[in-house]
CSV table of C-alpha atoms in Angstrom, one decimal:
chain,number,residue,atom,x,y,z
A,116,MET,CA,0.0,0.0,0.0
A,117,LYS,CA,1.2,3.5,-0.8
A,118,ARG,CA,1.7,6.0,1.9
A,119,LYS,CA,-1.3,8.1,2.9
A,120,LYS,CA,-1.7,11.4,4.6
A,121,PHE,CA,-3.7,11.7,7.8
A,122,ASN,CA,-5.4,14.6,9.7
A,123,ILE,CA,-7.0,13.7,12.9
A,124,GLU,CA,-8.3,15.7,15.9
A,125,TYR,CA,-6.7,14.9,19.2
A,126,GLN,CA,-6.5,17.0,22.4
A,127,LYS,CA,-8.5,19.8,20.6
A,128,ARG,CA,-5.9,20.1,17.9
A,129,ILE,CA,-5.5,18.8,14.4
A,130,TYR,CA,-2.5,16.5,13.9
A,131,SER,CA,-1.2,15.5,10.5
A,132,GLY,CA,1.5,13.2,9.0
A,133,LYS,CA,1.9,10.2,6.7
A,134,TYR,CA,1.3,6.5,7.2
A,135,LYS,CA,1.7,3.2,5.4
A,136,THR,CA,0.3,-0.2,6.2
A,137,ILE,CA,1.8,-3.5,5.3
A,138,ILE,CA,0.1,-6.9,5.5
A,139,SER,CA,2.6,-9.8,5.0
A,140,GLN,CA,1.9,-13.3,3.6
A,141,GLU,CA,1.6,-14.5,7.3
A,142,ASN,CA,-1.1,-11.8,7.8
A,143,VAL,CA,1.2,-9.8,10.1
A,144,LYS,CA,-0.2,-6.2,10.0
A,145,THR,CA,2.3,-3.4,10.4
A,146,LEU,CA,1.6,0.3,10.6
A,147,LEU,CA,4.4,2.7,9.7
A,148,VAL,CA,3.8,6.2,10.8
A,149,GLU,CA,5.6,9.5,10.1
A,150,PRO,CA,4.0,12.1,12.3
A,151,GLU,CA,4.3,15.8,11.6
A,152,LEU,CA,6.3,17.2,14.6
A,153,GLU,CA,6.7,20.9,13.8
A,154,GLU,CA,4.8,23.4,15.9
A,155,ASP,CA,3.0,26.5,14.5
A,156,LYS,CA,3.5,28.8,17.6
A,157,SER,CA,5.9,28.5,20.4
A,158,GLU,CA,7.2,30.4,23.5
A,159,PHE,CA,10.8,31.0,24.3
A,160,LYS,CA,12.0,32.6,27.5
A,161,ILE,CA,15.7,33.4,28.3
A,162,ASN,CA,17.0,33.8,31.8
A,163,TYR,CA,20.6,34.9,32.4
A,164,ILE,CA,22.6,33.4,35.2
A,165,ASP,CA,24.9,36.1,36.5
A,166,ASN,CA,26.2,34.6,39.8
A,167,ILE,CA,29.3,33.1,38.1
A,168,ASN,CA,32.3,35.2,37.3
A,169,THR,CA,33.0,33.8,33.9
A,170,ASP,CA,35.7,36.2,32.9
A,171,ASN,CA,38.0,35.4,35.8
A,172,GLU,CA,37.5,31.6,35.7
A,173,VAL,CA,38.0,31.5,31.9
A,174,LYS,CA,41.1,33.8,32.0
A,175,LYS,CA,42.6,31.6,34.8
A,176,ARG,CA,42.0,28.4,32.8
A,177,LYS,CA,43.4,30.0,29.7
A,178,TYR,CA,46.6,31.0,31.5
A,179,PHE,CA,47.2,27.5,32.9
A,180,VAL,CA,46.3,25.8,29.6
A,181,GLN,CA,48.6,28.2,27.6
A,182,LYS,CA,51.5,27.6,30.1
A,183,PHE,CA,51.0,23.8,29.8
A,184,LEU,CA,50.9,24.0,26.0
A,185,LEU,CA,54.0,26.2,25.8
A,186,ASP,CA,56.0,23.4,27.6
A,187,LEU,CA,54.7,20.9,25.1
A,188,LEU,CA,55.4,23.2,22.1
A,189,THR,CA,58.9,23.9,23.3
A,190,GLU,CA,59.7,20.2,23.4
A,191,ILE,CA,58.2,19.8,19.9
A,192,ASN,CA,60.3,22.7,18.6
A,193,VAL,CA,63.6,21.0,19.8
A,194,LYS,CA,62.5,17.7,18.3
A,195,LYS,CA,62.1,16.0,21.7
A,196,ILE,CA,58.5,15.1,20.7
A,197,LYS,CA,58.0,13.8,17.1
A,198,ILE,CA,54.6,14.8,15.8
A,199,ASP,CA,52.2,12.4,14.0
A,200,ASN,CA,51.2,14.0,10.7
A,201,LYS,CA,47.5,13.7,11.7
A,202,ASN,CA,48.2,16.2,14.6
A,203,GLU,CA,49.7,19.0,12.5
A,204,ASN,CA,46.5,21.1,12.3
A,205,ILE,CA,46.2,20.8,16.1
A,206,ILE,CA,49.8,22.0,16.6
A,207,LYS,CA,49.2,25.0,14.2
A,208,TYR,CA,46.1,26.0,16.2
A,209,TRP,CA,48.0,25.7,19.5
A,210,LEU,CA,50.8,27.9,18.3
A,211,LYS,CA,48.3,30.6,17.4
A,212,TYR,CA,46.5,30.1,20.8
A,213,VAL,CA,49.6,30.7,22.9
A,214,LYS,CA,50.8,33.8,20.9
A,215,ASP,CA,49.3,36.2,23.4
A,216,PHE,CA,50.7,34.5,26.5
A,217,LYS,CA,52.3,36.8,29.0
A,218,ALA,CA,53.6,35.7,32.4
A,219,ASP,CA,51.5,36.9,35.2
A,220,GLU,CA,52.8,37.1,38.8
A,221,MET,CA,49.4,36.5,40.4
A,222,ASN,CA,48.6,33.5,38.3
A,223,GLU,CA,52.1,32.1,38.9
A,224,VAL,CA,51.4,32.2,42.6
A,225,LYS,CA,48.1,30.3,42.1
A,226,ILE,CA,49.5,27.8,39.7
A,227,ALA,CA,51.2,25.6,42.3
A,228,GLU,CA,47.9,25.0,44.1
A,229,ASP,CA,45.6,24.7,41.1
A,230,SER,CA,44.2,21.2,40.8
A,231,LEU,CA,43.7,21.4,37.1
A,232,TYR,CA,47.3,22.4,36.3
A,233,ARG,CA,48.6,19.7,38.6
A,234,LYS,CA,46.4,17.1,36.8
A,235,LEU,CA,47.8,18.3,33.4
A,236,GLN,CA,51.4,18.0,34.6
A,237,LEU,CA,50.7,14.4,35.8
A,238,LYS,CA,49.1,13.5,32.4
A,239,LYS,CA,51.9,15.1,30.3
A,240,ASN,CA,53.1,11.7,29.1
A,241,LEU,CA,49.6,10.9,27.9
A,242,PHE,CA,49.6,14.0,25.7
A,243,VAL,CA,53.0,13.2,24.4
A,244,ASP,CA,51.9,9.7,23.4
A,245,ILE,CA,48.8,11.1,21.6
A,246,LEU,CA,50.9,13.7,19.8
A,247,GLU,CA,53.3,11.1,18.6
A,248,ASN,CA,50.5,8.6,17.6
A,249,ASN,CA,47.1,10.1,16.9
A,250,ASN,CA,45.5,6.6,17.1
A,251,LYS,CA,46.1,6.7,20.9
A,252,LYS,CA,43.7,9.7,21.3
A,253,GLU,CA,41.0,7.3,22.4
A,254,LEU,CA,43.0,6.6,25.6
A,255,LEU,CA,42.1,10.2,26.6
A,256,LEU,CA,38.5,9.3,26.7
A,257,LEU,CA,39.2,6.6,29.2
A,258,ASP,CA,41.2,8.9,31.6
A,259,ASN,CA,39.3,9.5,34.8
A,260,GLU,CA,40.9,12.8,35.4
A,261,ILE,CA,41.2,14.8,32.2
A,262,SER,CA,38.9,13.2,29.6
A,263,PRO,CA,36.8,15.8,27.8
A,264,ALA,CA,33.6,14.3,29.5
A,265,LYS,CA,35.1,14.4,33.0
A,266,LEU,CA,36.5,17.9,32.7
A,267,GLY,CA,33.2,19.1,31.1
A,268,ILE,CA,31.0,17.7,33.9
A,269,ARG,CA,33.3,19.2,36.5
A,270,SER,CA,33.3,22.6,34.9
A,271,GLU,CA,31.8,25.3,37.2
A,272,PHE,CA,29.4,26.2,34.4
A,273,THR,CA,28.1,22.6,34.0
A,274,GLU,CA,27.8,22.2,37.8
A,275,SER,CA,25.8,25.4,38.1
A,276,LEU,CA,23.4,24.4,35.3
A,277,LEU,CA,23.1,20.9,36.6
A,278,ASP,CA,22.0,22.3,39.9
A,279,LYS,CA,19.3,24.3,38.1
A,280,LEU,CA,18.2,21.3,36.1
A,281,ILE,CA,17.8,19.1,39.3
A,282,LYS,CA,16.0,21.9,41.1
A,283,ASN,CA,13.5,22.3,38.2
A,284,ILE,CA,12.8,18.5,38.0
A,285,ASN,CA,12.3,18.2,41.8
A,286,ASN,CA,10.0,21.3,41.9
A,287,GLU,CA,7.8,20.0,39.1
A,288,SER,CA,7.7,16.4,40.2
A,289,LYS,CA,6.0,16.7,43.6
A,290,ASP,CA,2.8,14.9,42.4
A,291,ILE,CA,4.7,12.2,40.4
A,292,LYS,CA,5.8,9.2,42.4
A,293,ARG,CA,7.5,7.2,39.7
A,294,LEU,CA,9.8,9.2,37.3
A,295,THR,CA,11.3,7.5,34.2
A,296,ILE,CA,14.4,9.4,33.0
A,297,GLY,CA,16.5,8.9,30.0
A,298,ILE,CA,20.1,10.0,30.0
A,299,VAL,CA,21.8,10.6,26.6
A,300,ASN,CA,25.3,9.3,25.7
A,301,ASP,CA,26.3,8.5,29.3
A,302,VAL,CA,28.4,5.4,28.5
A,303,ASP,CA,30.5,5.5,31.7
A,304,CYS,CA,27.5,6.6,33.9
A,305,THR,CA,29.1,9.8,35.0
A,306,ILE,CA,25.9,11.8,34.7
A,307,LYS,CA,23.7,9.0,36.1
A,308,ASP,CA,25.9,8.8,39.2
A,309,ASN,CA,25.8,12.6,39.6
A,310,LEU,CA,22.0,12.8,39.3
A,311,VAL,CA,20.5,9.6,40.8
A,312,SER,CA,21.0,10.5,44.5
A,313,ARG,CA,19.8,14.1,43.9
A,314,ILE,CA,16.5,13.7,41.9
A,315,LYS,CA,13.4,12.9,44.0
A,316,TYR,CA,10.7,10.5,43.1
A,317,LEU,CA,13.1,8.6,40.7
A,318,ASN,CA,12.1,5.1,39.7
A,319,ASN,CA,13.9,4.2,36.5
A,320,VAL,CA,16.9,5.5,34.6
A,321,ILE,CA,17.5,4.4,31.1
A,322,LEU,CA,20.8,5.1,29.3
A,323,LEU,CA,20.2,6.3,25.7
A,324,ASN,CA,23.5,5.8,23.9
A,325,ASP,CA,23.8,7.4,20.5
A,326,CYS,CA,20.1,8.2,20.1
A,327,ASN,CA,20.6,10.6,17.2
A,328,ASP,CA,20.4,9.8,13.4
A,329,LYS,CA,18.2,6.8,13.9
A,330,ARG,CA,15.8,5.6,11.2
A,331,PHE,CA,12.9,4.6,13.5
A,332,LEU,CA,11.9,4.7,17.1
A,333,LYS,CA,11.4,1.4,19.0
A,334,ASP,CA,7.8,1.1,20.0
A,335,ASN,CA,8.6,0.7,23.7
A,336,TYR,CA,10.3,4.1,23.8
A,337,LEU,CA,7.3,6.0,22.4
A,338,SER,CA,5.9,8.4,25.0
A,339,ARG,CA,7.9,6.6,27.7
A,340,PHE,CA,10.0,9.3,29.5
A,341,ASP,CA,9.1,12.0,32.0
A,342,HIS,CA,12.5,13.6,31.3
A,343,ILE,CA,15.3,13.2,28.8
A,344,ILE,CA,18.7,14.7,29.8
A,345,SER,CA,21.6,15.5,27.6
A,346,VAL,CA,24.8,17.0,29.2
A,347,ASN,CA,27.7,18.4,27.0
A,348,PHE,CA,26.7,16.2,24.1
A,349,LEU,CA,24.6,18.2,21.7
A,350,HIS,CA,27.7,19.7,19.9
A,351,GLN,CA,28.7,16.1,18.9
A,352,ILE,CA,25.5,15.5,16.9
A,353,GLU,CA,25.5,16.1,13.2
A,354,ASP,CA,21.7,16.1,12.8
A,355,VAL,CA,20.4,18.2,15.7
A,356,GLU,CA,16.8,18.3,14.3
A,357,SER,CA,16.6,14.5,14.4
A,358,PHE,CA,17.8,14.6,18.0
A,359,PHE,CA,15.0,17.0,19.0
A,360,LYS,CA,12.4,15.1,17.0
A,361,THR,CA,13.3,11.8,18.4
A,362,SER,CA,13.3,13.2,21.9
A,363,LYS,CA,9.8,14.7,21.4
A,364,LEU,CA,8.5,11.3,20.4
A,365,MET,CA,10.0,9.6,23.4
A,366,LEU,CA,8.6,12.1,26.0
A,367,LYS,CA,5.3,11.6,27.7
A,368,ARG,CA,2.7,14.4,27.6
A,369,ASN,CA,4.2,17.3,29.6
A,370,GLY,CA,7.5,15.5,29.6
A,371,LYS,CA,10.6,17.6,29.1
A,372,ILE,CA,14.0,17.5,27.4
A,373,HIS,CA,16.9,19.1,29.3
A,374,VAL,CA,19.9,20.0,27.3
A,375,ILE,CA,23.2,21.5,28.8
A,376,ASP,CA,26.0,22.4,26.5
A,377,PHE,CA,28.6,25.0,25.8
A,378,GLY,CA,28.1,27.8,23.3
A,379,LYS,CA,31.7,28.9,23.0
A,380,MET,CA,35.1,27.3,23.1
A,381,ASP,CA,36.6,27.0,26.6
A,382,PRO,CA,40.4,26.6,27.1
A,383,ILE,CA,39.9,23.0,28.3
A,384,SER,CA,38.1,22.1,25.0
A,385,ILE,CA,41.1,23.5,23.1
A,386,LEU,CA,43.4,21.2,25.0
A,387,THR,CA,41.4,17.9,25.0
A,388,ALA,CA,38.3,18.0,22.8
A,389,ILE,CA,40.3,19.3,20.0
A,390,PHE,CA,41.6,15.8,19.2
A,391,PHE,CA,38.0,14.6,18.5
A,392,GLN,CA,36.6,17.8,17.0
A,393,GLU,CA,39.5,18.8,14.7
A,394,LYS,CA,37.2,18.8,11.7
A,395,ASN,CA,35.4,21.8,13.3
A,396,LEU,CA,38.5,23.8,14.2
A,397,ASN,CA,38.0,26.4,11.5
A,398,VAL,CA,34.3,26.1,11.0
A,399,GLU,CA,32.2,29.3,11.0
A,400,THR,CA,28.7,28.9,9.7
A,401,GLU,CA,25.2,30.1,10.6
A,402,LYS,CA,24.8,27.0,12.7
A,403,ARG,CA,28.2,26.5,14.3
A,404,THR,CA,31.2,28.3,15.6
A,405,GLN,CA,34.1,25.8,15.8
A,406,PHE,CA,33.2,22.9,18.2
A,407,PHE,CA,29.9,24.2,19.4
A,408,TYR,CA,26.5,25.1,17.8
A,409,LYS,CA,25.5,28.7,18.1
A,410,VAL,CA,22.9,29.3,20.7
A,411,ASP,CA,20.6,31.2,18.3
A,412,TYR,CA,20.6,28.0,16.1
A,413,ILE,CA,19.6,25.8,19.0
A,414,LYS,CA,16.9,28.2,19.9
A,415,GLU,CA,15.5,28.0,16.4
A,416,ILE,CA,15.4,24.2,16.4
A,417,ALA,CA,13.8,24.1,19.9
A,418,LYS,CA,11.1,26.6,18.9
A,419,LYS,CA,10.4,24.5,15.7
A,420,TYR,CA,9.5,21.4,17.6
A,421,PHE,CA,8.4,22.4,21.1
A,422,LEU,CA,5.7,24.8,22.2
A,423,LYS,CA,7.3,25.9,25.5
A,424,ASN,CA,11.0,26.5,25.8
A,425,THR,CA,13.1,28.1,28.6
A,426,MET,CA,16.8,28.8,28.3
A,427,PHE,CA,19.1,29.5,31.2
A,428,SER,CA,22.2,31.1,29.8
A,429,ILE,CA,25.5,32.0,31.5
A,430,GLU,CA,26.9,35.4,30.5
A,431,ASN,CA,28.0,35.6,26.9
A,432,ASN,CA,26.4,32.3,26.1
A,433,ILE,CA,29.5,30.4,27.1
A,434,ALA,CA,27.2,27.7,28.4
A,435,TYR,CA,23.4,27.2,28.6
A,436,TYR,CA,20.7,25.0,29.8
A,437,LEU,CA,17.6,24.5,27.6
A,438,GLU,CA,14.4,23.1,28.9
A,439,SER,CA,11.7,22.2,26.3
A,440,GLU,CA,8.3,20.7,27.1
A,441,ASN,CA,6.3,18.3,25.0
A,442,TYR,CA,2.5,18.5,25.0
A,443,THR,CA,1.5,15.5,22.9
A,444,ASP,CA,1.2,11.9,23.9
A,445,HIS,CA,2.3,10.3,20.6
A,446,LEU,CA,1.4,6.8,21.7
A,447,GLU,CA,-2.2,7.8,22.3
A,448,LEU,CA,-2.2,9.8,19.1
A,449,ILE,CA,-1.0,6.8,17.0
A,450,ASN,CA,-3.6,4.5,18.8
A,451,ASN,CA,-6.2,7.0,17.7
A,452,LEU,CA,-4.9,6.8,14.1
A,453,GLU,CA,-5.1,3.0,14.3
A,454,ASN,CA,-8.7,3.2,15.3
A,455,GLU,CA,-9.5,5.6,12.5
A,456,ILE,CA,-7.9,3.3,10.0
A,457,GLY,CA,-10.0,0.5,11.3
A,458,LEU,CA,-7.4,-2.2,11.7
A,459,ASP,CA,-5.7,-3.8,14.7
A,460,PHE,CA,-2.1,-3.8,13.9
A,461,ASP,CA,0.5,-6.4,15.2
A,462,LYS,CA,3.3,-3.8,14.9
A,463,LYS,CA,3.3,-0.1,15.0
A,464,ILE,CA,6.6,1.6,14.0
A,465,VAL,CA,7.2,5.3,14.2
A,466,LEU,CA,9.7,6.9,11.8
A,467,LEU,CA,11.2,10.3,11.4
A,468,SER,CA,10.8,9.8,7.7
A,469,LEU,CA,9.0,7.1,5.7
A,470,ASP,CA,11.8,7.3,3.1
A,471,SER,CA,14.3,6.1,5.6
A,472,PHE,CA,12.7,2.6,6.0
A,473,ASP,CA,11.5,1.6,2.6
A,474,VAL,CA,9.6,-1.7,2.6
A,475,ASP,CA,9.3,-3.5,-0.7
A,476,VAL,CA,5.7,-4.8,-0.6
A,477,SER,CA,5.9,-6.3,-4.0
A,478,ASP,CA,8.4,-8.9,-2.6
A,479,LYS,CA,6.1,-9.5,0.4
A,480,ALA,CA,9.1,-8.7,2.7
A,481,THR,CA,8.1,-8.1,6.3
A,482,ILE,CA,9.9,-5.7,8.6
A,483,LYS,CA,11.2,-8.8,10.5
A,484,GLU,CA,12.8,-10.3,7.4
A,485,GLN,CA,14.5,-7.0,6.5
A,486,LEU,CA,15.9,-6.7,10.0
A,487,LYS,CA,17.0,-10.4,9.9
A,488,ASN,CA,18.9,-9.8,6.6
A,489,HIS,CA,20.5,-6.7,8.1
A,490,ASN,CA,21.8,-8.7,11.1
A,491,GLU,CA,23.2,-11.6,9.0
A,492,ASN,CA,25.2,-9.1,6.8
A,493,LEU,CA,26.3,-7.2,9.9
A,494,GLU,CA,27.7,-10.3,11.6
A,495,GLU,CA,29.6,-11.4,8.5
A,496,ILE,CA,31.2,-8.0,8.0
A,497,LEU,CA,32.1,-7.7,11.7
A,498,LYS,CA,33.8,-11.1,11.6
A,499,ILE,CA,35.9,-10.0,8.7
A,500,ILE,CA,36.9,-6.8,10.5
A,501,TRP,CA,37.9,-8.8,13.6
A,502,MET,CA,39.9,-11.4,11.6
A,503,GLN,CA,41.8,-8.7,9.6
A,504,ASN,CA,42.4,-6.6,12.7
A,505,LEU,CA,43.7,-9.5,14.8
A,506,ASP,CA,45.3,-11.4,11.9
A,507,ILE,CA,43.4,-14.6,12.8
A,508,ASP,CA,41.5,-17.2,10.7
A,509,ASP,CA,38.2,-17.5,12.5
A,510,VAL,CA,35.9,-15.8,15.0
A,511,ASP,CA,32.8,-17.3,16.7
A,512,ARG,CA,30.1,-15.6,18.8
A,513,ASN,CA,31.8,-16.4,22.1
A,514,SER,CA,35.2,-15.0,21.0
A,515,ASN,CA,36.7,-12.3,23.3
A,516,TYR,CA,38.6,-9.5,21.5
A,517,PHE,CA,41.3,-9.1,24.1
A,518,LYS,CA,41.8,-12.8,24.7
A,519,LEU,CA,42.5,-13.2,21.0
A,520,GLY,CA,45.3,-10.7,21.2
A,521,GLY,CA,43.6,-7.3,21.0
A,522,ASN,CA,44.9,-4.3,22.9
A,523,SER,CA,44.3,-0.6,23.2
A,524,LEU,CA,46.2,0.3,20.1
A,525,SER,CA,44.6,-2.4,17.9
A,526,ALA,CA,41.2,-1.5,19.4
A,527,THR,CA,41.5,2.1,18.1
A,528,LYS,CA,42.1,0.7,14.7
A,529,LEU,CA,39.1,-1.5,15.1
A,530,LEU,CA,37.0,1.5,15.8
A,531,VAL,CA,38.1,3.2,12.6
A,532,GLU,CA,37.2,0.1,10.5
A,533,ILE,CA,33.8,-0.3,12.2
A,534,GLU,CA,33.0,3.3,11.5
A,535,ARG,CA,34.2,3.1,7.9
A,536,ARG,CA,32.6,-0.2,6.9
A,537,LEU,CA,29.5,-0.4,9.1
A,538,LYS,CA,28.8,3.4,9.5
A,539,CYS,CA,28.7,3.0,13.3
A,540,ASN,CA,30.5,5.3,15.7
A,541,LEU,CA,31.7,3.3,18.8
A,542,LYS,CA,33.8,4.6,21.7
A,543,LEU,CA,36.9,2.9,22.9
A,544,ASN,CA,35.4,2.3,26.3
A,545,GLU,CA,32.5,0.5,24.6
A,546,ILE,CA,35.0,-2.0,23.1
A,547,PHE,CA,36.4,-2.6,26.6
A,548,SER,CA,32.8,-3.0,27.9
A,549,ASN,CA,31.7,-5.4,25.1
A,550,PRO,CA,34.8,-7.4,24.2
A,551,GLU,CA,32.8,-10.6,23.3
A,552,PHE,CA,31.9,-10.8,19.7
A,553,GLU,CA,28.2,-11.4,20.3
A,554,LYS,CA,27.9,-8.4,22.7
A,555,MET,CA,29.7,-6.1,20.3
A,556,LEU,CA,27.5,-7.3,17.4
A,557,ASN,CA,24.4,-6.5,19.5
A,558,LEU,CA,25.8,-3.1,20.4
A,559,ILE,CA,26.4,-2.2,16.8
A,560,ASN,CA,23.1,-3.5,15.7
A,561,SER,CA,21.3,-1.5,18.4
A,562,LYS,CA,23.1,1.7,17.4
A,563,GLN,CA,22.2,1.2,13.7
A,564,LEU,CA,18.6,0.3,14.2
A,565,GLY,CA,17.5,1.8,17.5
A,566,MET,CA,18.7,2.9,20.9
A,567,GLU,CA,20.9,0.9,23.2
A,568,VAL,CA,19.4,1.0,26.7
A,569,VAL,CA,20.7,0.0,30.1
A,570,GLU,CA,17.8,0.0,32.5
A,571,GLY,CA,17.9,-0.1,36.3
A,572,GLU,CA,15.3,0.3,39.0
A,573,ILE,CA,16.2,3.0,41.6
């Protein structure tokens, strides 16, 4: 059956979209739905947070980072450190960044007792290793002290905005006894650990890893969450609109998405995140300035898909907290559509675009069969990647990557091949957490076709 348009009245509003129905040879009835998610009118309020002295903190960090970089650049200049060609653009950027450095007596007094500078000194060999071999940059992500994620979450800006986020959730949840919260891209549970003990009425936390750029939404995520939280992650997403659209579908009626991110480059990002965001070093577009999206662009997208939006911005938009509220129960909406069509469907699948999941009805192929073919092809390709990476002749589902001879260096090469051949972006710590072939296969499959979740009762 060809796709059809729908317009149905729900919650005193007219909702529209497209749908397609499929009935397989086994009489399995599947409803594919692409709802229209844009809003005609929306509110946007901005509140400025002025209790943080951004200038002093940023200037202090810039001084310490510049001083640390000068030591590294001096060793590079005297050939004590041999630079990997892949790092040349980073070195050029650092050279420009330290040009205005001037010794400051007051900062020199503080430097001995500054915890950040001490951490950098202790991790100097790690930076040297990465500069000499860019493939080792993934090791920075695993560092408990100075990984971009760890330093970002410990930033005074992030800490202040997280306090505001927690206060908002607690104030609004007094009448709700069982909150379900989704946390985006929190593979090492840093954010979960930070929030769980501080949010009241919390029942269930679900980790949503890499929930952007997906073709369809799993039916058990539809209208499931009271809150979805993303901290210092939005700038890593290529398709921001898909992220907001998917989040809207996952939220319950009156559920909220909470986004914390930076709007401008901080000295810390110039030191650590630069290895993972190098492609954005010289970017200046209407959407993005270097590593981060412009705040005005994020406001545009939020207004496009959510009726009520509030932004809490730290002076000069160096960091912000966006809270957007969803007013539609999309599960109920699609059930209403099902009733209007007049069929009881065995499967209901929600898509951001019907074009992204094209089902060939002439071949009587069911959704299940397509996914099965995908899984079989994926398994065969991943086996080949493992065998070439480890220089071995065979792999079975119980094989353990590290027991077969894998190490941190070979694992970084494995990541590159998985991204190149399977179009799936894994993190090094996900390789360490899923070293068995079957677990890694399932992880990649979930990232390509849905959202990986780790659930836990609180």
